[in-house]
Amino acid sequence: MPRRHIRVTGAPEAPLRAALTALRTELGVPESFAPEVLAEAEQAAKAPALPSYDATDIPLFTIDPPAATDLDQAMHMSRQGTGYRVRYAIADVAAFVVPGAALDAETHRRVTTLYFPDERIPLHPALLSEGAASLLPGQDRPAALWTIVLDADARTLAVDVRRALVRSRARLDYAAVQKQTDDKTAEEPLALLKEIGEARERLEVERGGISLNVPEQEIIERNHTYELTYRAPLPADGWNAQISLLTGMAAADLMLSAGTGVLRTLPAAPDGAVGRLRRTAHALHIDWPHHVSYAQLIRSLDPRRPHHAAFLQECTTLLRGAGYTVFRDGALPPITTHAAVAAPYAHCTAPLRRLADRYASELCLAAAADEAPPDWVLAALDALPHQMADGSRRAGTVERECVDIVEAALLAGRVGEVFDGCVVEVEEHQPTVGTVQLESPAIIGRIEGGGQLPLGERLRVRLTQADPASAKVRFEPA
């Protein structure tokens, strides 16, 4: 599921980059691995546990951003009768990580890869996540190989997953995939990505699911000032995401059938959160009639339009109630679905970047083989939701603090200026304090002062503080 993507360019000594460096220090983010962890990773890279099943004849390919080297997934699509066969290889992290050893303990401390606008703090050492465990082209790699058979409408008919040795043939990026698809030069396995992706998108609409095409924000430093731009996702981004969602849904069904597993769950958004989002839409001049559902609105937006892009960024707030739900021995939990997916769903496709995926993969492999899960998986299962919650909170703090720093940098030097905005939130016991969404630039900040703030109404506001070093943006009624 999506997160906010923010990227910063500029010199390391620029105020914004300096503030991000200070934030990592403040949060105690571990930027390096202990020597014993690195030594263990180096040994694992030289001698991973390799599977006996050889699937290197499948011409898999990866689709990632151009600079990415931590490649979790590789795929291949083919026709099967009137339907399709999707083969999806997921990096087998368990082939490199010994349960209970130093590297395993470190991943349980880190839990997730942390994304800052200027750098990434990885879950695993780079010699694994960007090297020996990554599904790089031309390299034999251990993987969990999913085979999902679909009918003509791309509905799932059969699922299998097993350990396999795989070899990717090509590393593609979204722009190249889009161009080949549009030019009709893509070979059939890649051309089928569009066909299957669009069919799965239709099924998503049918079941009431929602995929957020969250644009990437880029902050560009020029002459000691900053500019905000957005990179709208391509249709190919969405097709690729549908294959990951398909696998996550298949994983959830497999674990539910086996009676033991870990799901990614999300209850329906509370009315208050949706109401706040409606006020944000109003602030950004996005028409959201009351008879139009959230899902319908999302599908009508164009992420290439800056105010739509800004709104899609804010829509990620509705995903903050997501968590991990463990069940075992056939005792199913009261909530098994993810509200945005509108179906049971599991995180299993990004084990290089997320701890829970390694465990979900092991549970699925055991379920498909009709075997009991490994003891080390069962022993860690009950603590996993708490660990993932801690990691998610840390990642959420990083995201929120980075957004605050970036927004302060964008407004630095403009203290005293007046902007058009809309009050999207008012504190219950302090009606003179709240949150304002600016129309342009699309920034959210705290507003204080004056009389009772007019919730949901447009308001002229004056910037009183914008300091990247303190990550503070403050307004007052003008």
C-alpha positions as a printed Julia matrix, in Angstrom:
478×3 Matrix{Float64}:
   0.0     0.0     0.0
   1.19    3.51   -0.75
   3.15    5.94    1.34
   4.09    9.54    0.64
   7.09    9.74   -1.71
   9.27   12.81   -1.21
  12.61   13.32   -2.93
  15.08   16.12   -2.36
  17.82   17.32   -4.64
  20.5    19.8    -3.68
  23.84   20.04   -1.93
  24.3    18.13    1.36
  25.12   21.38    3.16
  21.88   23.07    2.0
  19.54   23.96    4.92
  16.97   21.31    4.0
  19.52   18.49    3.72
  21.14   19.66    6.97
  17.74   19.55    8.72
  17.13   15.99    7.47
  20.56   14.89    8.72
  19.76   16.43   12.12
  16.41   14.61   12.16
  18.11   11.23   11.73
  20.37   12.04   14.66
  17.42   13.17   16.79
  15.42   10.01   16.04
  18.42    7.74   16.67
  18.16    6.2    13.22
  20.85    3.53   12.79
  22.75    4.49    9.65
  25.27    1.64    9.88
  25.3    -2.03   10.84
  27.37   -3.54   13.65
  30.51   -5.46   12.57
  29.06   -8.81   13.66
  25.93   -8.19   11.57
  28.01   -7.29    8.51
  30.22  -10.34    9.01
  27.18  -12.6     9.19
  25.66  -10.98    6.09
  28.93  -11.43    4.21
  29.02  -15.12    5.07
  25.36  -15.56    4.09
  25.98  -13.82    0.78
  28.7   -16.35   -0.03
  26.71  -19.43    0.97
  22.91  -18.97    0.97
  20.57  -21.93    1.41
  19.69  -22.77   -2.2
  16.51  -24.64   -3.2
  16.55  -27.85   -5.22
  13.86  -26.75   -7.71
  15.44  -24.99  -10.71
  13.19  -22.43  -12.41
  15.93  -20.42  -14.09
  14.38  -21.19  -17.48
  11.5   -18.77  -16.76
  12.4   -15.41  -18.41
  11.47  -13.23  -15.46
  11.85   -9.44  -15.44
  11.72   -6.76  -12.76
  10.0    -3.35  -12.82
  11.34   -0.73  -10.43
  12.43    2.92  -10.33
  15.58    3.47  -12.45
  18.02    3.75   -9.51
  16.59    0.88   -7.45
  18.88   -2.05   -6.67
  16.92   -3.72   -3.82
  14.73   -5.78   -6.16
  12.19   -7.87   -4.24
  10.01   -9.08   -7.12
  10.37  -10.45  -10.63
   7.5   -11.55  -12.86
   6.45  -13.34  -16.01
   3.01  -13.47  -17.59
   1.71  -15.91  -20.2
  -1.6   -17.03  -21.67
  -3.13  -20.25  -20.39
  -6.19  -21.36  -22.32
  -8.62  -18.44  -22.32
  -6.98  -17.04  -19.19
  -3.51  -16.27  -17.87
  -0.66  -17.61  -15.79
   1.23  -15.17  -13.58
   4.57  -16.24  -12.15
   5.88  -13.93   -9.46
   9.23  -14.5    -7.77
   9.8   -12.94   -4.34
  13.3   -12.67   -2.88
  13.85  -15.49   -0.37
  15.34  -13.61    2.58
  15.16  -16.7     4.79
  17.85  -18.24    2.58
  20.27  -15.67    4.02
  19.05  -14.93    7.57
  19.65  -17.47   10.34
  16.86  -17.3    12.98
  18.12  -15.97   16.31
  21.52  -14.85   15.02
  22.88  -11.29   14.89
  21.44  -10.35   11.5
  18.0   -11.67   12.43
  18.06   -9.7    15.7
  19.03   -6.53   13.84
  16.15   -6.87   11.39
  13.77   -7.26   14.33
  15.11   -4.0    15.73
  14.83   -2.12   12.42
  11.57   -3.79   11.23
  11.31   -1.74    8.0
  13.43    0.21    5.58
  13.09    3.92    6.43
  12.67    6.4     3.6
  13.97    9.93    3.97
  13.7    12.43    1.11
  17.47   12.36    0.63
  18.42    8.77    1.52
  17.18    5.33    2.5
  18.02    3.47    5.75
  17.8    -0.22    4.8
  16.39   -3.13    6.76
  19.22   -5.42    5.62
  22.88   -4.68    4.84
  23.37   -3.54    1.25
  25.5    -6.55    0.31
  22.3    -8.59    0.76
  19.44   -6.21   -0.06
  21.21   -4.68   -3.07
  23.42   -7.66   -3.84
  23.19  -11.35   -3.06
  19.46  -11.45   -2.16
  18.28   -8.91   -4.76
  16.71  -10.29   -7.96
  19.26   -8.57  -10.18
  19.29   -9.52  -13.87
  21.56  -12.33  -15.01
  22.04  -13.72  -11.48
  20.74  -16.98  -10.02
  18.79  -16.21   -6.85
  16.73  -18.17   -4.3
  13.1   -17.08   -4.34
   9.57  -17.94   -3.33
   8.02  -18.54   -6.75
   4.28  -17.92   -6.96
   2.25  -19.38   -9.81
  -1.25  -17.9   -10.04
  -3.67  -19.13  -12.7
  -6.36  -16.63  -13.72
  -9.48  -16.96  -15.84
 -10.35  -14.72  -18.8
 -11.52  -11.97  -16.39
  -8.3   -12.28  -14.33
 -10.07  -13.93  -11.39
  -7.92  -16.36   -9.45
  -8.45  -20.04  -10.26
  -5.41  -21.72   -8.67
  -2.4   -20.76   -6.58
   0.92  -22.43   -5.87
   4.09  -21.17   -4.18
   7.36  -23.04   -3.73
  11.01  -22.34   -3.22
  12.91  -22.08   -6.48
  16.15  -20.94   -8.02
  15.3   -18.13  -10.46
  17.11  -15.8   -12.83
  15.76  -12.43  -13.97
  16.5   -11.55  -17.57
  15.89   -7.8   -17.54
  15.61   -4.86  -15.17
  12.93   -2.49  -16.49
  11.67    0.84  -15.16
   8.14    2.23  -15.35
   8.87    4.7   -18.15
  10.38    2.0   -20.36
   7.46   -0.36  -19.69
   4.98    2.4   -20.51
   6.79    3.33  -23.71
   7.05   -0.25  -24.97
   3.39   -0.82  -24.16
   2.23    2.39  -25.85
   4.44    1.75  -28.9
   3.18   -1.86  -29.06
   6.8    -3.05  -29.14
   6.53   -5.03  -25.88
   6.94   -8.81  -26.12
   3.94  -10.83  -24.95
   4.96  -11.33  -21.28
   5.27   -7.57  -20.85
   2.28   -6.74  -23.06
   0.16   -9.01  -20.86
   1.03   -6.85  -17.83
  -1.32   -4.18  -19.2
  -4.03   -6.69  -20.08
  -3.96   -8.4   -16.7
  -3.39   -5.15  -14.79
  -6.41   -3.46  -16.35
  -8.56   -6.54  -15.77
  -7.53   -6.6   -12.1
  -8.32   -2.88  -11.85
 -11.85   -3.63  -13.11
 -12.2    -6.34  -10.46
 -10.98   -3.86   -7.84
 -13.78   -1.47   -8.79
 -16.27   -4.35   -8.68
 -15.33   -5.37   -5.12
 -15.11   -1.75   -3.89
 -11.34   -1.54   -3.48
  -9.22    1.58   -3.88
  -5.69    1.99   -5.21
  -4.08    5.34   -4.48
  -1.86    6.55   -7.31
   0.21    8.7    -4.99
   2.52   11.07   -6.92
   6.13   11.54   -5.93
   6.94   14.98   -4.54
  10.29   16.41   -5.56
  11.83   19.35   -3.73
  14.39   21.17   -5.89
  16.89   23.6    -4.38
  17.77   26.61   -6.55
  19.59   29.71   -5.38
  18.83   29.06   -1.69
  15.08   28.65   -2.33
  13.03   25.51   -2.92
  10.44   24.56   -5.51
   7.86   21.76   -5.25
   7.03   19.53   -8.22
   5.12   16.26   -8.57
   5.86   13.16  -10.63
   2.56   11.6   -11.56
   2.53    7.79  -11.63
   2.16    6.15  -15.03
  -0.51    3.56  -15.85
   2.33    1.0   -15.75
   2.81    1.8   -12.04
  -0.79    0.76  -11.45
  -0.54   -2.45  -13.51
   2.59   -3.45  -11.6
   0.87   -2.7    -8.27
  -2.04   -4.94   -9.26
   0.28   -7.94   -9.61
   1.61   -7.3    -6.1
  -1.94   -6.92   -4.77
  -2.98  -10.13   -6.53
  -0.16  -11.99   -4.78
  -0.92  -10.42   -1.41
  -4.56  -11.45   -1.71
  -3.55  -14.97   -2.75
  -1.23  -15.16    0.26
  -4.01  -14.11    2.63
  -6.4   -16.72    1.23
  -3.72  -19.41    1.49
  -3.0   -18.6     5.13
  -6.7   -18.35    6.02
  -7.3   -21.78    4.5
  -4.38  -23.21    6.49
  -5.59  -21.59    9.71
  -2.31  -19.88   10.65
  -1.0   -16.6     9.29
  -0.39  -12.89    9.51
  -2.68  -10.48    7.64
  -2.47   -6.8     6.87
  -5.82   -5.46    8.08
  -7.49   -2.05    7.95
 -10.92   -1.17    9.39
 -13.18    1.26    7.56
 -12.08    4.88    8.0
 -13.88    6.76   10.8
 -16.27    9.52    9.8
 -14.0    12.15   11.35
 -11.08   11.23    9.11
 -13.27   11.28    6.0
 -14.77   14.62    7.09
 -11.29   16.11    7.42
 -10.44   14.84    3.96
 -13.59   16.46    2.57
 -12.46   19.78    4.01
  -9.02   19.28    2.44
 -10.74   18.68   -0.92
 -12.67   21.93   -0.42
  -9.44   23.8     0.34
  -7.85   22.48   -2.86
 -10.9    23.31   -5.02
 -11.72   19.66   -5.66
 -15.43   19.1    -6.17
 -16.62   16.23   -3.97
 -20.44   16.03   -4.05
 -21.96   14.18   -1.1
 -23.49   11.55   -3.37
 -20.02   10.66   -4.73
 -18.17    7.98   -2.78
 -14.53    8.26   -1.77
 -13.63    5.46   -4.2
 -15.41    7.22   -7.08
 -13.67   10.49   -6.28
 -10.2     8.89   -6.18
 -10.74    7.34   -9.61
 -11.76   10.7   -11.06
  -8.56   12.49  -10.03
  -5.68   13.25  -12.34
  -2.34   13.03  -10.46
  -0.74   15.2   -13.18
  -2.72   18.19  -11.86
  -0.91   19.73   -8.86
  -3.98   20.21   -6.64
  -5.15   16.64   -7.37
  -1.62   15.4    -6.64
  -1.62   17.25   -3.31
  -5.0    15.75   -2.38
  -3.83   12.23   -3.21
  -0.89   12.77   -0.86
  -3.34   13.6     1.94
  -5.47   10.53    1.17
  -2.71    8.36    2.63
  -3.91    9.52    6.08
  -6.88    7.14    5.76
  -4.44    4.21    5.76
  -2.96    5.02    9.17
  -5.24    2.57   10.98
  -3.71   -0.41    9.19
  -2.08   -3.1    11.3
  -0.93   -6.71   11.35
  -3.26   -9.42   12.62
  -1.91  -12.84   13.61
  -4.04  -15.98   13.87
  -3.17  -19.62   14.44
  -4.64  -23.1    14.76
  -7.79  -22.21   12.82
  -8.96  -19.48   15.24
  -9.66  -16.71   12.72
  -9.61  -13.07   13.89
 -12.78  -10.91   13.88
 -11.33   -8.68   11.12
  -9.65  -10.4     8.2
 -10.0    -7.76    5.49
  -8.18   -4.62    4.43
 -10.71   -1.84    3.79
  -8.75   -0.29    0.9
  -8.22   -3.67   -0.8
 -11.79   -4.73    0.05
 -10.57   -8.31    0.6
  -8.23  -10.29    2.86
  -4.68   -9.19    2.13
  -1.16   -9.9     3.36
   2.21   -8.2     3.03
   4.46  -10.77    1.4
   6.05   -9.14   -1.67
   8.73   -6.9    -0.13
  10.83   -9.0     2.29
  14.0    -7.02    1.6
  12.27   -3.93    3.01
   9.69   -5.23    5.5
  10.19   -7.79    8.28
   6.64   -9.23    8.26
   6.94  -10.33    4.63
   9.61  -12.91    5.48
   7.23  -14.57    7.94
   4.22  -14.4     5.62
   6.28  -16.02    2.88
   7.29  -18.9     5.17
   3.68  -19.45    6.27
   2.5   -19.51    2.65
   5.24  -21.94    1.6
   4.23  -24.27    4.42
   0.52  -23.96    3.62
   1.06  -24.7    -0.09
   3.11  -27.78    0.79
   0.52  -28.86    3.39
   3.21  -28.81    6.05
   3.45  -27.26    9.51
   5.18  -23.86    9.56
   8.79  -23.84   10.83
   9.16  -23.62   14.6
  11.14  -20.37   14.36
   8.21  -18.77   12.51
   5.62  -19.91   15.06
   7.85  -18.8    17.94
   8.08  -15.25   16.55
   4.5   -14.92   15.35
   2.74  -13.55   18.43
   5.27  -10.73   18.9
   5.26   -9.76   15.23
   2.23   -7.39   15.22
   3.69   -5.38   18.12
   7.11   -5.2    16.44
   5.57   -4.16   13.14
   3.42   -1.56   14.91
   6.54   -0.07   16.52
   8.29   -0.05   13.16
   5.28    1.49   11.43
   5.08    4.21   14.08
   8.77    4.96   13.56
   8.27    5.12    9.79
   5.21    7.31   10.3
   7.19    9.67   12.53
   9.92    9.85    9.89
   7.34   10.64    7.21
   5.52   13.31    9.24
   8.74   14.98   10.42
  10.14   14.96    6.88
   6.95   16.51    5.51
   7.14   19.22    8.2
  10.78   19.95    7.38
  10.13   20.05    3.64
   7.12   22.33    4.02
   9.05   24.66    6.31
  11.84   24.83    3.73
   9.38   25.64    0.95
   7.99   28.59    2.93
  11.28   29.8     4.42
  11.79   33.49    3.64
   8.07   34.13    3.2
   7.16   34.96    6.82
   4.59   37.75    6.83
   3.03   36.81    3.49
  -0.71   36.13    3.26
  -2.11   32.96    1.67
  -5.52   31.52    0.78
  -6.37   28.47    2.82
  -9.09   26.4     4.42
  -9.45   25.29    8.03
  -9.5    21.48    7.88
  -9.31   20.74   11.6
 -10.06   22.55   14.88
  -8.97   21.3    18.29
 -11.97   20.2    20.33
 -11.11   22.12   23.51
  -9.22   24.98   21.83
 -11.39   26.36   19.01
  -8.78   29.08   18.3
  -6.17   26.42   17.39
  -6.32   24.13   14.38
  -4.91   23.08   11.03
  -5.07   25.0     7.78
  -4.55   23.67    4.25
  -3.08   26.22    1.85
  -4.38   26.38   -1.69
  -0.96   27.16   -3.19
   1.56   25.9    -2.35
  -0.39   22.85   -1.14
   0.96   22.88    2.41
  -0.68   22.06    5.73
   0.24   23.96    8.89
  -0.87   24.85   12.39
  -2.95   28.0    12.83
  -3.45   29.87   16.1
  -4.98   33.14   17.23
  -8.06   35.26   16.72
 -11.53   34.0    17.5
 -13.05   30.61   16.9
 -11.7    29.13   13.67
 -14.28   28.52   10.91
 -14.04   24.77   10.35
 -14.37   23.81    6.7
 -14.35   27.39    5.45
 -11.83   29.32    3.39
  -9.7    31.82    5.25
  -6.89   34.25    4.51
  -3.92   33.38    6.71
  -0.57   35.0     7.45
   2.63   32.96    7.79
   4.25   33.63   11.17
   6.96   30.93   11.24
   8.75   28.72    8.71
  11.96   27.15    9.92
  13.32   23.87    8.51
  15.7    23.52   11.46
  12.75   23.28   13.86
  10.33   21.74   11.32
   7.74   24.36   12.25
   5.2    26.09   10.03
   2.76   28.42   11.8
  -0.06   30.66   10.61
  -2.5    33.14   12.07
  -5.74   34.53   10.63
  -4.9    37.52    8.41
